[in-house]
Tab-separated table of C-alpha atoms in Angstrom:
chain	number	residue	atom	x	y	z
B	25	UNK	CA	21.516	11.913	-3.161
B	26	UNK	CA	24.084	13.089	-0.345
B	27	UNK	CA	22.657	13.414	3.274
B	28	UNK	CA	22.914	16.625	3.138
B	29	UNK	CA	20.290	17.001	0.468
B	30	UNK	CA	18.003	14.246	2.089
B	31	UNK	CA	18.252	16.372	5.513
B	32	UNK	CA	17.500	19.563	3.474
B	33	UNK	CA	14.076	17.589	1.785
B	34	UNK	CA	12.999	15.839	5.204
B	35	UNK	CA	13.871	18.203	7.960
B	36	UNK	CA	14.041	21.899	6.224
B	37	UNK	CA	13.719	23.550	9.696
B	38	UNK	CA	17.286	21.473	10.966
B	39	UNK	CA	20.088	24.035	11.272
B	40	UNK	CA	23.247	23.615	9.735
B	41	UNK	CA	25.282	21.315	11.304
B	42	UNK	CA	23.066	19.659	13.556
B	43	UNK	CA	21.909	15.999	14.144
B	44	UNK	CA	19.017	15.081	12.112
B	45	UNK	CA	16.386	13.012	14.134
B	46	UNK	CA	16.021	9.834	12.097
B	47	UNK	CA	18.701	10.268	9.043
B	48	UNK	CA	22.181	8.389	10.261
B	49	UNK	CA	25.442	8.053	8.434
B	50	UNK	CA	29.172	6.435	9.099
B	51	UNK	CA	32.749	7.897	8.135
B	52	UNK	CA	32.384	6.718	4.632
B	53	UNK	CA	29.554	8.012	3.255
B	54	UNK	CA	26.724	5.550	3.883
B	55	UNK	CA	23.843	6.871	5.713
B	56	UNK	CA	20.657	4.824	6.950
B	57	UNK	CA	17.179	5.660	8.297
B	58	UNK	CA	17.348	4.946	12.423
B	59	UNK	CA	14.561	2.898	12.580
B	60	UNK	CA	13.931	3.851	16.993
B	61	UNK	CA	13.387	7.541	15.597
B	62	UNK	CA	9.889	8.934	16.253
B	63	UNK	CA	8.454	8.263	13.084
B	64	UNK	CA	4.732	9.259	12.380
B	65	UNK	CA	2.934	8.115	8.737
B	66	UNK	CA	-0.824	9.122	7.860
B	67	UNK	CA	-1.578	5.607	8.721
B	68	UNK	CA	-1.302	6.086	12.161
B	69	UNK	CA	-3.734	8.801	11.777
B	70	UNK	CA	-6.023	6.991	9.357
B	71	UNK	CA	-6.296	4.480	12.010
B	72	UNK	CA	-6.988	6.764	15.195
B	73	UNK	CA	-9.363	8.682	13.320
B	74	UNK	CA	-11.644	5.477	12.265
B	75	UNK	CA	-11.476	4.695	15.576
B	76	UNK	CA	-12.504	8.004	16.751
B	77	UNK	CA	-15.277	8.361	14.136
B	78	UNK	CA	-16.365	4.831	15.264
B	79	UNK	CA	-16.826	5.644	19.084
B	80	UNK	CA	-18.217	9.121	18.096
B	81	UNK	CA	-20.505	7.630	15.926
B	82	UNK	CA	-21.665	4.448	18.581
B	83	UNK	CA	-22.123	7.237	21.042
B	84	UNK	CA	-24.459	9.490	19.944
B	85	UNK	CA	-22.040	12.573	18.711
B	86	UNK	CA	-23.042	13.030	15.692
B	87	UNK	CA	-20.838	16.398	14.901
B	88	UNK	CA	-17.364	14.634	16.410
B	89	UNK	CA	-18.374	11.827	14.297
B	90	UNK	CA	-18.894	13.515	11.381
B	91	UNK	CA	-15.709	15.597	11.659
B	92	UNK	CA	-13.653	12.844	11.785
B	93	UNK	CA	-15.333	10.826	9.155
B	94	UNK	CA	-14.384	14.160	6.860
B	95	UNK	CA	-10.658	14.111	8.075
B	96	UNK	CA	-10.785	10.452	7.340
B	97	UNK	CA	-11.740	10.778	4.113
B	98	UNK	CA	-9.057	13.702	3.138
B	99	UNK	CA	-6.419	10.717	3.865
B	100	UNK	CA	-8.221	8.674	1.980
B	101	UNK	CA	-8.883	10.874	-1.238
B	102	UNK	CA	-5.207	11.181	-1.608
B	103	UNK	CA	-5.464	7.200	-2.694
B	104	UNK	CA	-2.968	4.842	-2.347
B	105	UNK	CA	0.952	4.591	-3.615
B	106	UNK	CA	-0.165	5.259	-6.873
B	107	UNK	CA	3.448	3.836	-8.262
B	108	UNK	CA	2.195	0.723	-10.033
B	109	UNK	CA	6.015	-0.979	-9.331
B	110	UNK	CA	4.644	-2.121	-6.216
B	111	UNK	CA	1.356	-3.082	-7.432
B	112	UNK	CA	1.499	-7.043	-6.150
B	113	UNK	CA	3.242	-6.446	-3.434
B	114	UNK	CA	0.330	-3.907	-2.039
B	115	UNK	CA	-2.728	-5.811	-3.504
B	116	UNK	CA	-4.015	-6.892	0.544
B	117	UNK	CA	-3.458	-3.129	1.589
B	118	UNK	CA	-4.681	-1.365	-1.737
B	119	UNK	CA	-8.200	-3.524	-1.537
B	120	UNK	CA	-8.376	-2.340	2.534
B	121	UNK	CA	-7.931	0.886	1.759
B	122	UNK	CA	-10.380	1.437	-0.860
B	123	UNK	CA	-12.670	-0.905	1.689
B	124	UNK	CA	-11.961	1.803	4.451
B	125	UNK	CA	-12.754	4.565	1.816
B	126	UNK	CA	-16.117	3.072	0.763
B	127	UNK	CA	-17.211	2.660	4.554
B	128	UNK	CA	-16.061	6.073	5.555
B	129	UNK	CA	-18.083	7.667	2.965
B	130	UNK	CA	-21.509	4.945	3.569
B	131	UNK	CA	-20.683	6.192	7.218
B	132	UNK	CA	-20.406	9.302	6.447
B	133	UNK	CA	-23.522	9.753	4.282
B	134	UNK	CA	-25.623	7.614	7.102
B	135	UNK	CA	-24.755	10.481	9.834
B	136	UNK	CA	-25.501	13.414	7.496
B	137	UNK	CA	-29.004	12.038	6.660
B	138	UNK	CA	-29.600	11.545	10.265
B	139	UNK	CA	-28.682	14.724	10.997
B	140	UNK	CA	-31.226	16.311	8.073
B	141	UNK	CA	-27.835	17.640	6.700
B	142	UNK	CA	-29.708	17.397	2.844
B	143	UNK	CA	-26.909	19.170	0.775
B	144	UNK	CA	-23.870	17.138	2.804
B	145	UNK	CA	-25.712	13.895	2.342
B	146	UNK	CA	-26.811	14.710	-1.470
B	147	UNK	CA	-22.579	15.621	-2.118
B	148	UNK	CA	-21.934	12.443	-0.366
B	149	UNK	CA	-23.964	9.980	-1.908
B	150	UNK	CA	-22.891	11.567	-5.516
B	151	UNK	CA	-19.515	10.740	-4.455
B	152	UNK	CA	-20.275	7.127	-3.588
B	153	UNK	CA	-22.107	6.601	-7.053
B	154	UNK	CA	-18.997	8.352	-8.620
B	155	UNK	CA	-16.661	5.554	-7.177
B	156	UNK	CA	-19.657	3.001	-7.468
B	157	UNK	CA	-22.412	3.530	-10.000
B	158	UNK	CA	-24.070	0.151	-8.740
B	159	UNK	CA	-24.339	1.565	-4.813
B	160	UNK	CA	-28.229	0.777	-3.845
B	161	UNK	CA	-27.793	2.820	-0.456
B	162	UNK	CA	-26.690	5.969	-2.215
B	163	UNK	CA	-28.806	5.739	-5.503
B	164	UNK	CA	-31.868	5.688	-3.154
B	165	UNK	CA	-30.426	8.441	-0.306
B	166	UNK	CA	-30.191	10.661	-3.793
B	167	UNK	CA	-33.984	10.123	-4.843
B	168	UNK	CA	-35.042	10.226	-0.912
B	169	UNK	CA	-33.226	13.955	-0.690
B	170	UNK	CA	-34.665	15.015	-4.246
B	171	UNK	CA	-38.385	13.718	-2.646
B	172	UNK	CA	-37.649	15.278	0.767
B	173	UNK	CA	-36.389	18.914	-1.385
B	174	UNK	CA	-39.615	18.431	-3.280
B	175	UNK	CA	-37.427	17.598	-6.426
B	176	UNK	CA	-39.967	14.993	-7.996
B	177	UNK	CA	-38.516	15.315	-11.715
B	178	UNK	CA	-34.732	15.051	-9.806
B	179	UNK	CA	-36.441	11.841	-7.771
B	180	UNK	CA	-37.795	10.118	-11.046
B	181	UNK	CA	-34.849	10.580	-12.825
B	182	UNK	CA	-32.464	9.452	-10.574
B	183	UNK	CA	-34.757	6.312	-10.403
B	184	UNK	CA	-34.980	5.775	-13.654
B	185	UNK	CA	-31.128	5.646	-14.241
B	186	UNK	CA	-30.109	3.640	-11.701
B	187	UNK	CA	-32.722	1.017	-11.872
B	188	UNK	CA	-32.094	0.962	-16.225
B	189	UNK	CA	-28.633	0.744	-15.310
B	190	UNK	CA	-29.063	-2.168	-12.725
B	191	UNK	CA	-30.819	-4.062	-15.719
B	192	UNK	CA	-28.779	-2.969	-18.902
B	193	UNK	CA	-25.282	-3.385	-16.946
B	194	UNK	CA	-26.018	-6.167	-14.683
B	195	UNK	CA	-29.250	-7.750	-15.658
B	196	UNK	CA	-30.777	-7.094	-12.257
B	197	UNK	CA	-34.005	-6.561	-11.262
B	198	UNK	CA	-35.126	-4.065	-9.109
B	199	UNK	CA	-35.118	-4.892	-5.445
B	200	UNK	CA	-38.187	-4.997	-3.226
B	201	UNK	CA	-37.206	-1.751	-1.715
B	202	UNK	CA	-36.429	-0.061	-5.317
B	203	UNK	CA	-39.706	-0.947	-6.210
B	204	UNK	CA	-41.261	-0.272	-2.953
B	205	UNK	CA	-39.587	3.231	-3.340
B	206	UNK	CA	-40.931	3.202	-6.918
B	207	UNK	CA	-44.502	3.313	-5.382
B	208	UNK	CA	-43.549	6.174	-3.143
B	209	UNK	CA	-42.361	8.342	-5.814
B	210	UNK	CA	-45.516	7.038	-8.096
B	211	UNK	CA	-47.707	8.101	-4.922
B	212	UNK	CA	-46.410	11.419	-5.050
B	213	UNK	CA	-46.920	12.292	-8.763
């Protein structure tokens, strides 16, 4: 690839003939990222907008935090370097992203509950049980929504899946609050 293409694919706007911002080259060909450019990557933003959706969260604003969870979470549903050549070498990074994901989404779900935001919360905790089918949190936001929407057939049977799964897949009993939510749902039959 010539620099000229690279400028053409990295800075489109650059006008012919001008000095590109970060792409460097010598009399004989060899050209070179300039590593004191100003250089931005989504990480940087993944990072400042945890950060933001933490202190949003921690103080009370509930909308700011929620916003930023949801731009958080458009990084993160883009996954990560999905070229498996680099699979080792990104193991530590790969596992705290997908960490980060799982938190921004619990996070996420938490604030949307608290703010009686039923159909966000329902969308997010389907999303959680999509990446995790074994998530206790979300299986039980899910029946607590269907109970709260009067959706006692949609409570049961969300129940009844995740508590056949916790025993058929993992040989699990339910939990004192499963069960304890068991006797809610029972109670309003």
């Amino acid at each position: 690839m010539t620099q000229h293409s690279l400028r053409r694919i990295l800075e489109p706007e650059l006008a012919t003939r001008r000095p590109s911002r970060f792409i460097r080259s010598d009399p004989n060909g060899h050209y070179w990222f300039d590593p004191s450019g100003c250089w931005w990557t989504d990480a940087e933003d993944v990072v400042l907008l945890s950060k933001s959706a933490c202190a949003a969260r921690r103080a009370g604003n509930t909308p700011a935090a929620i916003a930023s969870y949801e731009r958080l979470l458009a990084y993160y549903d883009q996954g990560f370097l999905p070229e498996e050549v680099y699979h080792d070498a990104f193991v530590p990074f790969r596992a705290a992203h997908e960490r980060g994901h799982e938190e921004a989404l619990l996070q996420l779900l938490r604030l949307h509950r608290r703010a009686g935001h039923l159909y966000e919360a329902l969308t997010c905790a389907m999303r959680i049980l999509d990446r995790d089918p074994y998530a206790e949190e979300a299986a039980t936001a899910v029946v607590e929504i269907h109970l709260q929407q009067g959706s006692l057939t949609g409570a049961v049977a969300q129940l009844e899946q995740f508590v056949r799964l916790l025993q058929e897949d993992l040989g699990v009993p339910p939990s004192p609050e499963l069960r304890a939510l068991w006797e809610r749902v029972r109670r309003a039959r």
